[in-house]
């Protein structure tokens, strides 16, 4: 990368250098004879038929066009190389941010705005690549061009070098003074607002019906537009600030040239040495000033997007935990018992634990009911059984085939454990795609047991709504072209067909009529009959009484707090 930058600046300078003899010859054609280098080149090409001053000049013009064309193409190629590199970094960062967010605890994940997760995975890595990678490389590029010119100037005339250096230093100081604090403040505001505008949209999409039935659409839109307005205003201020270095350097260059002329005039008639000096200053400024303004803009852009850098640093600091042991050796037909041993389950935000020093066991081959009033901790317990909520004290233990006991999170990697549990959440999760996609979650290589799936579709009475080719039936986002009960049954089908040793259902029958509820219960019984450990959270007392045992978290809490 550094080599490409270095070569690019050399090509850039050489390209510019071709202009010098062309202009020199146009102004003073006799240089062909007086300048020894030009004369030897002229003599060298004479045998090729280029033997008059004007044909020599035409050939030089052709060379100039060629050099500029080469310079342009080479510059583009280097740019392509550099941006590809930067965007591959953005690509990796997006992956890193994805892992960072998706390895957080359930509580953290649920406590983070969806809009923030969206922007941190989807938006900011690219912004980082633009501002910090492309920008950083541009800074190196410009510094390398400026250094080559500076070296030339220093050799040619130290006075010109010093005066341009003073000019540039002065400009950089003014720009830094005027913009630093403002840009950092903008960065802070954007860090807050940008994720929030995303959240407003995702929430409004999710709650579309509520929003329109409350006639809240305008209010949400206004809130969104207000935030957007702030962002756009900041963006416009930032773009003006980014232009300011170019303008300032332009003025400074003119001030310097005008100042030198005035000083020279005040001292008497300027001699030809002075004019030469002045024209060199002008040529150097012509190339250095744009470089300086690009350099300053790049630095300012970084400052304005400090928040992106902070976020990426946080994401990159995340190291995936290495598992102590994997659960992949739990075979499909394994009999798994779950034992909650003195577990205390709490949330950072709550003063009291939801469940304190709680003991219970769920044995295989049974259908267990978990009941209790809303807020009694049913879903929290389920999260703990899934390994997504670490107990503050105590542990969740898994017993394999009545023999080996392993502790969740200690001996067993949680992400591996969850692969052995069939789970159905309170809100069925369905997405845009075919029923097949929804059953496999598009995991590469996942194969459906089609015979089992088709028989479940029949038993759950989904055949009518899914039509003649149920697996190819296209769902809308969230499964919104199915009724609530149909969505629940389809999500249940997914949890049933994987045939895992543990099956956990969080209020899986809440949207079903009594006939379908009985069908579902029968299917759960069938799973338990082959050794599955079925845990059913329900509000339906009648259904709970038909299960093999009932855990009532309501009475537990009453005991705890009475
Ligand atoms: P249930 O499923 O029995 O209705 P939950 O397990 O969802 O109840 O919740 C138990 C308690 O924990 C409730 O008081 C609820 O307010 C609280 N709670 C649930 N999730 C969180 C969370 N992410 N942060 C803080 N408190 C929570
Ligand atoms: Mg719940």
Short mmCIF file of C-alpha atoms in Angstrom, two decimals, residues 6 25 40 60 62 84 88-89 147 182 187 216 253 291 340 347 352 354 357 360 368 399 434 461 471 475 479 489 499:
data_model
loop_
_atom_site.label_atom_id
_atom_site.label_comp_id
_atom_site.label_asym_id
_atom_site.label_seq_id
_atom_site.Cartn_x
_atom_site.Cartn_y
_atom_site.Cartn_z
CA UNK A 6 5.03 6.40 -3.09
CA UNK A 25 9.95 26.08 -25.52
CA UNK A 40 21.07 16.45 -26.64
CA UNK A 60 6.77 17.12 -26.77
CA UNK A 62 2.25 14.41 -27.65
CA UNK A 84 -10.78 -1.98 -2.35
CA UNK A 88 -12.49 -4.97 2.60
CA UNK A 89 -11.65 -3.56 6.02
CA UNK A 147 7.36 16.07 0.73
CA UNK A 182 -17.17 22.34 16.74
CA UNK A 187 -19.67 14.08 16.28
CA UNK A 216 -49.85 8.65 15.71
CA UNK A 253 -1.64 32.10 -1.41
CA UNK A 291 -2.96 18.98 -1.37
CA UNK A 340 -32.05 -25.90 38.29
CA UNK A 347 -31.73 -8.27 36.02
CA UNK A 352 -34.96 -7.84 43.74
CA UNK A 354 -36.91 -12.52 39.80
CA UNK A 357 -32.20 -19.76 45.14
CA UNK A 360 -36.47 -27.56 40.20
CA UNK A 368 -43.88 -30.10 32.22
CA UNK A 399 -27.77 -34.61 32.78
CA UNK A 434 -40.80 -19.61 1.58
CA UNK A 461 -54.25 -28.09 9.86
CA UNK A 471 -43.05 -25.82 1.48
CA UNK A 475 -44.59 -15.68 3.46
CA UNK A 479 -45.60 -14.02 8.21
CA UNK A 489 -48.69 -23.21 14.39
CA UNK A 499 -36.60 -33.38 16.98
#
